[in-house]
Amino acid sequence: MTAVIERVEVSVFTTVARTAVDSHGHRHPAAAHEVREAMLTVTDTDGVSGRVLVQPDHLRPHVLDKYVRPSLLGQDPLERERLWTSLARQQRGAHGGLTDRALGFVDLALWDLAGQRLGLPVWKLLGGARREIPAYASTMCGDQIPGGLATPADFAAFAVHLVEQGYRAVKLHTWMPPVAGAPSVELDIAACTAVREAVGPDVELMLDANHWYSRTEALRLGRALQELGYYWFEEPMEEASVSSYRWLADQLDIPVIGPETSWGKNFTRAEWITSGACDILRTGTTDVGGITPAVRTLHLAEAFNLDCEVHGNGSGNLALLGATTNGRWYERGLLHPHFDFDEVPPHLHSIVDAIDHQGVVRFPDRPGLGDDFDLDYIKAHTVQRS
Ligand code: LLH
Ligand code: MG
């Protein structure tokens, strides 16, 4: 008999973090402190579970009871296309209550379940296009931390350190509010110049700046980047204004990449392509509503001869990149001189995206998404279930 979905649970547990987000959502290093994380578990009638770490604000009890459980319970967990579509079609009537991220978390759990059931890593289930990928080092945003990322010289010194570790590409996130004095086109240009001078011409460099510049500020910054031989220019302006990005891309030689944060899943990405608003498309499992629509965006971009780069780290994005050659890099980060990205947090046995000395990440052999959860730790530290 076909197994069907029997349980959908979110467990909130305590763990230890060494980063914290500021009032604008940017992550910075912090002293070790206790935080709450959450795991979504979808289990079928054969006892096979799919698991993914989630942001519980997107999967509150109301969202689980009103949308997720009615769509999933009693259904075949392997029919992801049908389940994703059924959930996505409920977004209109949910008036913002059922987010793209919520769709993404559910879809990731279903992909993990499929991998666990079939004993295969998701990147192979998706087609297996390659076994490894170069990572770019993606820095945290500029800050005011002594010896951190407070000055152009700090960015330059950190970039040299990252290249020594093996990375062949570095992406800067420069200063953004609420950091005092941010944003500043002049300071961004100074940091980008210092990094280029420090690492030389052979390292690929990218910039992800402010997200709120005006058109003229973005153009001035983009012209400086192309002089410095940067590889792409990311999210300098509000992404809802597609015509602003077309205006920018029309005037620059440096590839403009986007959108990252725009809602609207694969549909928005299609609009960016046909509007000529980007030279490289952007997707990501939590940005577009899961692996299922992210695969669609990768194939869509490919058919327009556009690269499509995947935003963000984690097992879902890694699995996606193993299924395509249309994204050239894995975004590894966010990195900072005062933060050890490779340290294994207590709720994991190992990290999914270790790099070798050439800055390359190998796709995991473990079944499912490949996360190496310490389920005993998570169970012992669970403080809430819904
Ligand atoms: O503004 C930030 O903190 C970063 O841009 C962050 O959102 C990061 O995830 C990103 O954009 N990476 O490309
Ligand atoms: Mg970005």
mmCIF file of C-alpha atoms and ligand atoms in Angstrom:
data_model
loop_
_atom_site.group_PDB
_atom_site.id
_atom_site.type_symbol
_atom_site.label_atom_id
_atom_site.label_comp_id
_atom_site.label_asym_id
_atom_site.label_seq_id
_atom_site.Cartn_x
_atom_site.Cartn_y
_atom_site.Cartn_z
ATOM 1 C CA MET A 1 0.000 0.000 0.000
ATOM 2 C CA THR A 2 1.271 3.504 -0.833
ATOM 3 C CA ALA A 3 2.528 5.332 2.241
ATOM 4 C CA VAL A 4 0.776 8.617 2.938
ATOM 5 C CA ILE A 5 1.712 11.589 5.117
ATOM 6 C CA GLU A 6 0.692 10.949 8.712
ATOM 7 C CA ARG A 7 2.314 13.742 10.740
ATOM 8 C CA VAL A 8 3.521 17.310 10.188
ATOM 9 C CA GLU A 9 5.314 18.747 13.227
ATOM 10 C CA VAL A 10 7.396 21.797 14.081
ATOM 11 C CA SER A 11 9.714 21.377 17.101
ATOM 12 C CA VAL A 12 11.385 24.422 18.613
ATOM 13 C CA PHE A 13 14.650 23.607 20.392
ATOM 14 C CA THR A 14 17.443 25.510 22.075
ATOM 15 C CA THR A 15 20.979 25.521 20.752
ATOM 16 C CA VAL A 16 24.049 27.751 20.797
ATOM 17 C CA ALA A 17 24.752 30.501 18.248
ATOM 18 C CA ARG A 18 27.747 32.765 17.757
ATOM 19 C CA THR A 19 25.996 35.242 15.466
ATOM 20 C CA ALA A 20 23.045 37.585 15.920
ATOM 21 C CA VAL A 21 20.962 39.728 13.557
ATOM 22 C CA ASP A 22 20.647 43.512 13.862
ATOM 23 C CA SER A 23 17.421 45.524 13.595
ATOM 24 C CA HIS A 24 17.589 45.377 9.762
ATOM 25 C CA GLY A 25 18.111 41.613 9.649
ATOM 26 C CA HIS A 26 21.853 41.638 8.897
ATOM 27 C CA ARG A 27 23.908 38.977 10.645
ATOM 28 C CA HIS A 28 27.022 39.833 12.668
ATOM 29 C CA PRO A 29 29.324 37.883 15.020
ATOM 30 C CA ALA A 30 28.253 37.654 18.681
ATOM 31 C CA ALA A 31 29.416 35.976 21.883
ATOM 32 C CA ALA A 32 28.092 32.415 22.249
ATOM 33 C CA HIS A 33 24.491 32.569 23.444
ATOM 34 C CA GLU A 34 21.423 30.355 23.589
ATOM 35 C CA VAL A 35 18.953 30.675 20.698
ATOM 36 C CA ARG A 36 15.811 28.917 19.581
ATOM 37 C CA GLU A 37 15.836 27.068 16.283
ATOM 38 C CA ALA A 38 13.101 24.948 14.775
ATOM 39 C CA MET A 39 12.761 21.794 12.729
ATOM 40 C CA LEU A 40 9.893 20.805 10.449
ATOM 41 C CA THR A 41 9.362 17.029 10.312
ATOM 42 C CA VAL A 42 6.998 15.373 7.826
ATOM 43 C CA THR A 43 6.457 11.660 8.510
ATOM 44 C CA ASP A 44 4.648 9.068 6.422
ATOM 45 C CA THR A 45 2.747 5.927 7.425
ATOM 46 C CA ASP A 46 5.897 3.801 6.916
ATOM 47 C CA GLY A 47 7.658 5.929 9.555
ATOM 48 C CA VAL A 48 9.949 7.652 7.008
ATOM 49 C CA SER A 49 10.594 11.321 7.893
ATOM 50 C CA GLY A 50 11.778 14.356 5.971
ATOM 51 C CA ARG A 51 13.420 17.068 8.090
ATOM 52 C CA VAL A 52 14.515 20.639 7.549
ATOM 53 C CA LEU A 53 15.508 23.547 9.782
ATOM 54 C CA VAL A 54 12.942 26.345 9.495
ATOM 55 C CA GLN A 55 12.111 29.836 10.705
ATOM 56 C CA PRO A 56 9.066 29.090 12.890
ATOM 57 C CA ASP A 57 7.504 32.525 12.290
ATOM 58 C CA HIS A 58 6.614 31.288 8.787
ATOM 59 C CA LEU A 59 5.090 28.050 10.115
ATOM 60 C CA ARG A 60 3.054 29.211 13.100
ATOM 61 C CA PRO A 61 0.378 26.796 14.438
ATOM 62 C CA HIS A 62 -2.309 28.693 12.495
ATOM 63 C CA VAL A 63 -0.405 28.257 9.207
ATOM 64 C CA LEU A 64 0.182 24.561 9.928
ATOM 65 C CA ASP A 65 -3.471 23.927 10.848
ATOM 66 C CA LYS A 66 -5.124 26.048 8.188
ATOM 67 C CA TYR A 67 -2.946 25.380 5.129
ATOM 68 C CA VAL A 68 -0.102 22.889 5.538
ATOM 69 C CA ARG A 69 -1.762 19.958 7.325
ATOM 70 C CA PRO A 70 -4.974 19.993 5.238
ATOM 71 C CA SER A 71 -2.839 19.979 2.056
ATOM 72 C CA LEU A 72 -0.429 17.253 3.165
ATOM 73 C CA LEU A 73 -2.081 14.781 5.554
ATOM 74 C CA GLY A 74 -3.251 11.594 3.853
ATOM 75 C CA GLN A 75 -1.374 12.462 0.632
ATOM 76 C CA ASP A 76 1.444 10.580 -1.107
ATOM 77 C CA PRO A 77 4.622 12.463 -0.027
ATOM 78 C CA LEU A 78 6.330 11.651 -3.340
ATOM 79 C CA GLU A 79 3.815 13.725 -5.321
ATOM 80 C CA ARG A 80 5.655 16.966 -4.613
ATOM 81 C CA GLU A 81 4.510 18.837 -7.731
ATOM 82 C CA ARG A 82 0.868 18.287 -6.827
ATOM 83 C CA LEU A 83 1.374 19.152 -3.162
ATOM 84 C CA TRP A 84 3.428 22.272 -3.942
ATOM 85 C CA THR A 85 0.847 23.525 -6.440
ATOM 86 C CA SER A 86 -2.014 22.896 -4.040
ATOM 87 C CA LEU A 87 -0.262 24.913 -1.323
ATOM 88 C CA ALA A 88 0.904 27.681 -3.659
ATOM 89 C CA ARG A 89 -2.641 28.215 -4.961
ATOM 90 C CA GLN A 90 -3.779 28.940 -1.399
ATOM 91 C CA GLN A 91 -1.435 31.914 -1.106
ATOM 92 C CA ARG A 92 -3.790 34.341 -2.842
ATOM 93 C CA GLY A 93 -6.584 33.834 -0.331
ATOM 94 C CA ALA A 94 -4.152 33.796 2.600
ATOM 95 C CA HIS A 95 -3.389 37.519 2.056
ATOM 96 C CA GLY A 96 0.291 37.236 2.950
ATOM 97 C CA GLY A 97 -0.265 34.676 5.732
ATOM 98 C CA LEU A 98 1.227 31.816 3.719
ATOM 99 C CA THR A 99 4.674 32.975 2.656
ATOM 100 C CA ASP A 100 6.984 31.790 -0.115
ATOM 101 C CA ARG A 101 9.335 30.741 2.703
ATOM 102 C CA ALA A 102 6.619 28.554 4.239
ATOM 103 C CA LEU A 103 6.121 26.843 0.859
ATOM 104 C CA GLY A 104 9.875 26.440 0.630
ATOM 105 C CA PHE A 105 10.243 24.766 4.019
ATOM 106 C CA VAL A 106 7.432 22.285 3.278
ATOM 107 C CA ASP A 107 8.885 21.481 -0.153
ATOM 108 C CA LEU A 108 12.376 20.951 1.314
ATOM 109 C CA ALA A 109 11.000 18.536 3.924
ATOM 110 C CA LEU A 110 9.215 16.579 1.171
ATOM 111 C CA TRP A 111 12.400 16.372 -0.904
ATOM 112 C CA ASP A 112 14.300 15.154 2.149
ATOM 113 C CA LEU A 113 11.621 12.547 2.788
ATOM 114 C CA ALA A 114 11.867 11.340 -0.821
ATOM 115 C CA GLY A 115 15.639 11.006 -0.468
ATOM 116 C CA GLN A 116 15.315 9.131 2.824
ATOM 117 C CA ARG A 117 12.710 6.795 1.339
ATOM 118 C CA LEU A 118 14.756 6.029 -1.793
ATOM 119 C CA GLY A 119 18.173 6.074 -0.080
ATOM 120 C CA LEU A 120 19.506 8.749 -2.439
ATOM 121 C CA PRO A 121 20.866 12.269 -2.018
ATOM 122 C CA VAL A 122 18.460 14.877 -3.372
ATOM 123 C CA TRP A 123 20.983 16.293 -5.859
ATOM 124 C CA LYS A 124 21.080 12.845 -7.524
ATOM 125 C CA LEU A 125 17.311 12.465 -7.362
ATOM 126 C CA LEU A 126 17.113 15.784 -9.199
ATOM 127 C CA GLY A 127 19.318 14.489 -11.979
ATOM 128 C CA GLY A 128 22.887 14.773 -10.703
ATOM 129 C CA ALA A 129 24.654 17.229 -13.011
ATOM 130 C CA ARG A 130 28.025 17.311 -11.185
ATOM 131 C CA ARG A 131 29.684 16.145 -7.963
ATOM 132 C CA GLU A 132 31.282 19.329 -6.672
ATOM 133 C CA ILE A 133 31.117 23.092 -7.012
ATOM 134 C CA PRO A 134 33.429 26.013 -6.253
ATOM 135 C CA ALA A 135 32.241 28.160 -3.364
ATOM 136 C CA TYR A 136 32.496 31.901 -3.186
ATOM 137 C CA ALA A 137 33.215 33.411 0.211
ATOM 138 C CA SER A 138 30.277 35.650 1.088
ATOM 139 C CA THR A 139 31.158 38.130 3.816
ATOM 140 C CA MET A 140 28.907 39.504 6.516
ATOM 141 C CA CYS A 141 27.937 43.152 6.103
ATOM 142 C CA GLY A 142 30.302 45.955 7.062
ATOM 143 C CA ASP A 143 30.248 46.849 10.744
ATOM 144 C CA GLN A 144 32.061 48.900 13.374
ATOM 145 C CA ILE A 145 33.803 46.005 15.108
ATOM 146 C CA PRO A 146 37.549 46.568 15.704
ATOM 147 C CA GLY A 147 39.462 44.072 13.583
ATOM 148 C CA GLY A 148 36.167 43.048 11.981
ATOM 149 C CA LEU A 149 34.734 44.552 8.777
ATOM 150 C CA ALA A 150 34.866 48.192 9.866
ATOM 151 C CA THR A 151 37.134 49.685 7.185
ATOM 152 C CA PRO A 152 38.156 49.088 3.561
ATOM 153 C CA ALA A 153 41.485 47.804 4.921
ATOM 154 C CA ASP A 154 39.593 45.248 7.066
ATOM 155 C CA PHE A 155 37.773 43.945 3.978
ATOM 156 C CA ALA A 156 41.088 43.760 2.090
ATOM 157 C CA ALA A 157 42.844 41.826 4.874
ATOM 158 C CA PHE A 158 39.905 39.436 5.222
ATOM 159 C CA ALA A 159 39.738 38.838 1.461
ATOM 160 C CA VAL A 160 43.437 37.917 1.441
ATOM 161 C CA HIS A 161 42.803 35.487 4.310
ATOM 162 C CA LEU A 162 39.879 33.904 2.420
ATOM 163 C CA VAL A 163 41.945 33.461 -0.744
ATOM 164 C CA GLU A 164 44.678 31.826 1.365
ATOM 165 C CA GLN A 165 42.036 29.385 2.627
ATOM 166 C CA GLY A 166 41.352 28.344 -0.975
ATOM 167 C CA TYR A 167 38.421 30.503 -2.120
ATOM 168 C CA ARG A 168 38.695 31.665 -5.730
ATOM 169 C CA ALA A 169 35.887 34.186 -5.417
ATOM 170 C CA VAL A 170 34.795 36.618 -2.703
ATOM 171 C CA LYS A 171 31.540 38.557 -2.398
ATOM 172 C CA LEU A 172 31.456 41.654 -0.226
ATOM 173 C CA HIS A 173 28.406 42.794 1.692
ATOM 174 C CA THR A 174 29.367 46.352 2.574
ATOM 175 C CA TRP A 175 27.890 48.762 5.126
ATOM 176 C CA MET A 176 24.141 48.950 5.476
ATOM 177 C CA PRO A 177 21.826 50.643 8.000
ATOM 178 C CA PRO A 178 21.657 50.568 10.990
ATOM 179 C CA VAL A 179 25.486 50.886 10.919
ATOM 180 C CA ALA A 180 26.290 54.584 11.503
ATOM 181 C CA GLY A 181 27.360 56.374 8.310
ATOM 182 C CA ALA A 182 25.891 53.674 6.056
ATOM 183 C CA PRO A 183 25.241 53.467 3.253
ATOM 184 C CA SER A 184 27.926 55.320 1.346
ATOM 185 C CA VAL A 185 28.801 54.856 -2.321
ATOM 186 C CA GLU A 186 32.244 56.358 -1.659
ATOM 187 C CA LEU A 187 32.972 53.924 1.171
ATOM 188 C CA ASP A 188 31.725 50.996 -0.927
ATOM 189 C CA ILE A 189 34.027 51.999 -3.779
ATOM 190 C CA ALA A 190 36.929 52.364 -1.326
ATOM 191 C CA ALA A 191 36.315 48.844 0.058
ATOM 192 C CA CYS A 192 35.955 47.305 -3.419
ATOM 193 C CA THR A 193 39.146 49.035 -4.566
ATOM 194 C CA ALA A 194 41.097 47.932 -1.482
ATOM 195 C CA VAL A 195 39.980 44.320 -1.968
ATOM 196 C CA ARG A 196 40.881 44.271 -5.674
ATOM 197 C CA GLU A 197 44.321 45.737 -4.924
ATOM 198 C CA ALA A 198 44.874 43.209 -2.145
ATOM 199 C CA VAL A 199 43.885 40.006 -3.996
ATOM 200 C CA GLY A 200 45.076 40.933 -7.487
ATOM 201 C CA PRO A 201 43.349 40.423 -10.839
ATOM 202 C CA ASP A 202 42.790 36.645 -10.745
ATOM 203 C CA VAL A 203 40.233 36.368 -7.953
ATOM 204 C CA GLU A 204 36.572 36.810 -8.914
ATOM 205 C CA LEU A 205 34.917 39.559 -6.866
ATOM 206 C CA MET A 206 31.261 40.438 -6.420
ATOM 207 C CA LEU A 207 29.447 43.184 -4.536
ATOM 208 C CA ASP A 208 26.080 43.022 -2.753
ATOM 209 C CA ALA A 209 25.477 46.599 -1.587
ATOM 210 C CA ASN A 210 22.931 48.344 0.616
ATOM 211 C CA HIS A 211 19.760 47.271 -1.292
ATOM 212 C CA TRP A 212 18.328 50.841 -1.088
ATOM 213 C CA TYR A 213 20.482 53.075 -3.295
ATOM 214 C CA SER A 214 18.880 55.432 -5.817
ATOM 215 C CA ARG A 215 19.346 54.794 -9.544
ATOM 216 C CA THR A 216 22.113 57.381 -9.866
ATOM 217 C CA GLU A 217 23.966 56.066 -6.798
ATOM 218 C CA ALA A 218 23.718 52.493 -8.100
ATOM 219 C CA LEU A 219 24.991 53.594 -11.521
ATOM 220 C CA ARG A 220 27.988 55.421 -10.010
ATOM 221 C CA LEU A 221 28.873 52.368 -7.921
ATOM 222 C CA GLY A 222 28.362 49.961 -10.825
ATOM 223 C CA ARG A 223 30.657 52.012 -13.095
ATOM 224 C CA ALA A 224 33.379 51.877 -10.436
ATOM 225 C CA LEU A 225 32.959 48.103 -10.116
ATOM 226 C CA GLN A 226 33.311 47.494 -13.805
ATOM 227 C CA GLU A 227 36.540 49.522 -13.805
ATOM 228 C CA LEU A 228 37.769 47.225 -11.031
ATOM 229 C CA GLY A 229 36.843 44.109 -13.014
ATOM 230 C CA TYR A 230 34.153 42.854 -10.615
ATOM 231 C CA TYR A 231 32.209 39.771 -11.718
ATOM 232 C CA TRP A 232 28.674 40.809 -10.712
ATOM 233 C CA PHE A 233 26.721 43.635 -9.047
ATOM 234 C CA GLU A 234 23.939 42.538 -6.706
ATOM 235 C CA GLU A 235 20.875 44.187 -5.189
ATOM 236 C CA PRO A 236 21.943 47.836 -4.915
ATOM 237 C CA MET A 237 18.280 48.976 -5.134
ATOM 238 C CA GLU A 238 14.766 47.950 -4.064
ATOM 239 C CA GLU A 239 14.041 44.916 -6.226
ATOM 240 C CA ALA A 240 10.301 45.584 -6.553
ATOM 241 C CA SER A 241 11.233 48.249 -9.115
ATOM 242 C CA VAL A 242 12.019 46.030 -12.091
ATOM 243 C CA SER A 243 12.290 49.048 -14.402
ATOM 244 C CA SER A 244 15.072 50.496 -12.207
ATOM 245 C CA TYR A 245 17.082 47.327 -12.732
ATOM 246 C CA ARG A 246 16.442 47.426 -16.484
ATOM 247 C CA TRP A 247 17.609 51.061 -16.462
ATOM 248 C CA LEU A 248 20.772 50.027 -14.578
ATOM 249 C CA ALA A 249 21.536 46.895 -16.600
ATOM 250 C CA ASP A 250 21.116 48.860 -19.854
ATOM 251 C CA GLN A 251 23.888 51.238 -18.848
ATOM 252 C CA LEU A 252 26.444 48.902 -17.285
ATOM 253 C CA ASP A 253 28.800 46.326 -18.770
ATOM 254 C CA ILE A 254 29.240 44.522 -15.444
ATOM 255 C CA PRO A 255 26.556 41.820 -15.096
ATOM 256 C CA VAL A 256 23.644 42.859 -12.885
ATOM 257 C CA ILE A 257 22.223 39.897 -10.922
ATOM 258 C CA GLY A 258 18.741 39.513 -9.442
ATOM 259 C CA PRO A 259 16.200 39.219 -8.010
ATOM 260 C CA GLU A 260 16.985 37.770 -4.606
ATOM 261 C CA THR A 261 14.279 38.940 -2.221
ATOM 262 C CA SER A 262 11.358 39.642 -4.573
ATOM 263 C CA TRP A 263 8.189 37.709 -3.863
ATOM 264 C CA GLY A 264 6.367 35.917 -6.647
ATOM 265 C CA LYS A 265 8.434 32.740 -6.968
ATOM 266 C CA ASN A 266 9.371 31.595 -10.493
ATOM 267 C CA PHE A 267 6.821 34.020 -12.023
ATOM 268 C CA THR A 268 8.772 37.094 -10.852
ATOM 269 C CA ARG A 269 11.993 35.608 -12.196
ATOM 270 C CA ALA A 270 10.393 35.203 -15.630
ATOM 271 C CA GLU A 271 9.432 38.901 -15.569
ATOM 272 C CA TRP A 272 12.998 39.911 -14.729
ATOM 273 C CA ILE A 273 14.291 37.939 -17.697
ATOM 274 C CA THR A 274 11.810 39.264 -20.240
ATOM 275 C CA SER A 275 12.204 42.830 -18.943
ATOM 276 C CA GLY A 276 15.973 42.703 -19.424
ATOM 277 C CA ALA A 277 16.415 43.653 -15.763
ATOM 278 C CA CYS A 278 19.303 41.264 -15.112
ATOM 279 C CA ASP A 279 22.253 39.689 -16.901
ATOM 280 C CA ILE A 280 22.391 36.796 -14.418
ATOM 281 C CA LEU A 281 19.208 35.460 -12.793
ATOM 282 C CA ARG A 282 18.998 34.691 -9.067
ATOM 283 C CA THR A 283 17.076 31.956 -7.309
ATOM 284 C CA GLY A 284 17.219 30.118 -3.988
ATOM 285 C CA THR A 285 15.168 27.506 -2.201
ATOM 286 C CA THR A 286 13.814 29.771 0.505
ATOM 287 C CA ASP A 287 13.466 32.763 -1.866
ATOM 288 C CA VAL A 288 11.216 31.187 -4.506
ATOM 289 C CA GLY A 289 9.245 28.645 -2.446
ATOM 290 C CA GLY A 290 11.367 25.502 -2.424
ATOM 291 C CA ILE A 291 13.444 23.230 -4.612
ATOM 292 C CA THR A 292 10.473 22.528 -6.894
ATOM 293 C CA PRO A 293 10.081 26.141 -8.204
ATOM 294 C CA ALA A 294 13.831 26.812 -7.932
ATOM 295 C CA VAL A 295 14.486 24.034 -10.460
ATOM 296 C CA ARG A 296 11.962 25.712 -12.739
ATOM 297 C CA THR A 297 13.856 29.028 -12.517
ATOM 298 C CA LEU A 298 17.170 27.345 -13.302
ATOM 299 C CA HIS A 299 15.737 25.690 -16.400
ATOM 300 C CA LEU A 300 13.925 28.868 -17.399
ATOM 301 C CA ALA A 301 17.159 30.865 -17.240
ATOM 302 C CA GLU A 302 19.049 28.182 -19.140
ATOM 303 C CA ALA A 303 16.564 28.383 -22.004
ATOM 304 C CA PHE A 304 17.337 32.116 -22.253
ATOM 305 C CA ASN A 305 21.124 31.423 -22.169
ATOM 306 C CA LEU A 306 21.315 33.135 -18.790
ATOM 307 C CA ASP A 307 23.325 31.932 -15.822
ATOM 308 C CA CYS A 308 21.222 31.557 -12.696
ATOM 309 C CA GLU A 309 23.089 31.866 -9.404
ATOM 310 C CA VAL A 310 21.687 30.383 -6.219
ATOM 311 C CA HIS A 311 21.304 32.618 -3.176
ATOM 312 C CA GLY A 312 22.286 31.396 0.250
ATOM 313 C CA ASN A 313 23.944 28.444 1.866
ATOM 314 C CA GLY A 314 22.515 25.230 3.265
ATOM 315 C CA SER A 315 21.670 21.732 2.152
ATOM 316 C CA GLY A 316 18.684 22.676 -0.043
ATOM 317 C CA ASN A 317 20.649 25.174 -2.122
ATOM 318 C CA LEU A 318 23.530 22.733 -2.368
ATOM 319 C CA ALA A 319 21.196 19.982 -3.635
ATOM 320 C CA LEU A 320 19.819 22.389 -6.218
ATOM 321 C CA LEU A 321 23.308 23.223 -7.478
ATOM 322 C CA GLY A 322 24.128 19.532 -7.817
ATOM 323 C CA ALA A 323 21.233 19.221 -10.226
ATOM 324 C CA THR A 324 22.350 21.873 -12.725
ATOM 325 C CA THR A 325 25.404 23.411 -14.319
ATOM 326 C CA ASN A 326 23.584 26.688 -14.775
ATOM 327 C CA GLY A 327 24.808 28.173 -11.475
ATOM 328 C CA ARG A 328 28.562 28.565 -11.246
ATOM 329 C CA TRP A 329 29.033 29.109 -7.518
ATOM 330 C CA TYR A 330 27.846 28.025 -4.085
ATOM 331 C CA GLU A 331 27.388 30.986 -1.709
ATOM 332 C CA ARG A 332 29.316 29.987 1.422
ATOM 333 C CA GLY A 333 28.727 32.255 4.358
ATOM 334 C CA LEU A 334 28.143 34.586 5.837
ATOM 335 C CA LEU A 335 31.826 34.871 6.849
ATOM 336 C CA HIS A 336 33.608 37.254 9.205
ATOM 337 C CA PRO A 337 37.073 37.485 10.763
ATOM 338 C CA HIS A 338 35.566 36.931 14.240
ATOM 339 C CA PHE A 339 33.330 33.986 13.330
ATOM 340 C CA ASP A 340 34.314 30.360 12.658
ATOM 341 C CA PHE A 341 31.873 29.214 9.966
ATOM 342 C CA ASP A 342 33.286 25.669 10.120
ATOM 343 C CA GLU A 343 32.518 25.161 13.800
ATOM 344 C CA VAL A 344 29.835 22.479 14.157
ATOM 345 C CA PRO A 345 26.858 23.713 16.228
ATOM 346 C CA PRO A 346 25.592 21.366 18.958
ATOM 347 C CA HIS A 347 22.486 20.277 17.019
ATOM 348 C CA LEU A 348 24.610 18.855 14.144
ATOM 349 C CA HIS A 349 27.217 16.090 13.929
ATOM 350 C CA SER A 350 28.914 17.785 10.963
ATOM 351 C CA ILE A 351 28.312 20.631 8.521
ATOM 352 C CA VAL A 352 26.986 19.839 5.060
ATOM 353 C CA ASP A 353 29.216 22.249 3.127
ATOM 354 C CA ALA A 354 32.846 21.715 4.162
ATOM 355 C CA ILE A 355 35.357 23.113 1.611
ATOM 356 C CA ASP A 356 38.660 21.709 0.475
ATOM 357 C CA HIS A 357 41.849 23.710 -0.054
ATOM 358 C CA GLN A 358 40.776 24.688 -3.568
ATOM 359 C CA GLY A 359 37.584 26.264 -2.232
ATOM 360 C CA VAL A 360 35.429 23.427 -3.579
ATOM 361 C CA VAL A 361 32.396 21.846 -1.885
ATOM 362 C CA ARG A 362 31.493 18.220 -2.676
ATOM 363 C CA PHE A 363 27.814 17.319 -2.755
ATOM 364 C CA PRO A 364 26.898 15.046 0.172
ATOM 365 C CA ASP A 365 26.481 11.277 -0.189
ATOM 366 C CA ARG A 366 23.980 11.057 2.664
ATOM 367 C CA PRO A 367 20.373 10.293 1.647
ATOM 368 C CA GLY A 368 17.982 13.232 1.465
ATOM 369 C CA LEU A 369 19.232 16.789 1.730
ATOM 370 C CA GLY A 370 22.353 15.597 3.531
ATOM 371 C CA ASP A 371 22.024 17.416 6.857
ATOM 372 C CA ASP A 372 23.745 15.542 9.671
ATOM 373 C CA PHE A 373 21.352 16.315 12.529
ATOM 374 C CA ASP A 374 22.030 15.229 16.108
ATOM 375 C CA LEU A 375 18.453 14.110 16.711
ATOM 376 C CA ASP A 376 19.158 13.105 20.316
ATOM 377 C CA TYR A 377 20.395 16.632 21.090
ATOM 378 C CA ILE A 378 17.402 18.194 19.355
ATOM 379 C CA LYS A 379 14.961 15.947 21.234
ATOM 380 C CA ALA A 380 16.609 16.667 24.577
ATOM 381 C CA HIS A 381 16.490 20.430 23.949
ATOM 382 C CA THR A 382 12.987 20.690 22.508
ATOM 383 C CA VAL A 383 10.955 23.341 24.326
ATOM 384 C CA GLN A 384 7.841 23.516 22.180
ATOM 385 C CA ARG A 385 5.973 21.377 19.659
ATOM 386 C CA SER A 386 3.221 22.369 17.280
HETATM 387 O O1 LLH B 1 21.773 42.223 3.637
HETATM 388 C C1 LLH B 1 22.299 41.194 4.058
HETATM 389 O O2 LLH B 1 22.485 40.948 5.254
HETATM 390 C C2 LLH B 1 22.762 40.190 3.041
HETATM 391 O O3 LLH B 1 22.535 40.724 1.795
HETATM 392 C C3 LLH B 1 22.092 38.854 3.205
HETATM 393 O O4 LLH B 1 20.711 39.013 3.029
HETATM 394 C C4 LLH B 1 22.636 37.746 2.349
HETATM 395 O O5 LLH B 1 21.868 36.577 2.546
HETATM 396 C C5 LLH B 1 22.663 37.957 0.869
HETATM 397 O O6 LLH B 1 22.062 38.811 0.292
HETATM 398 N N1 LLH B 1 23.431 37.113 0.231
HETATM 399 O O7 LLH B 1 23.581 37.198 -1.088
HETATM 400 MG MG MG B 2 22.390 38.952 -1.793
#
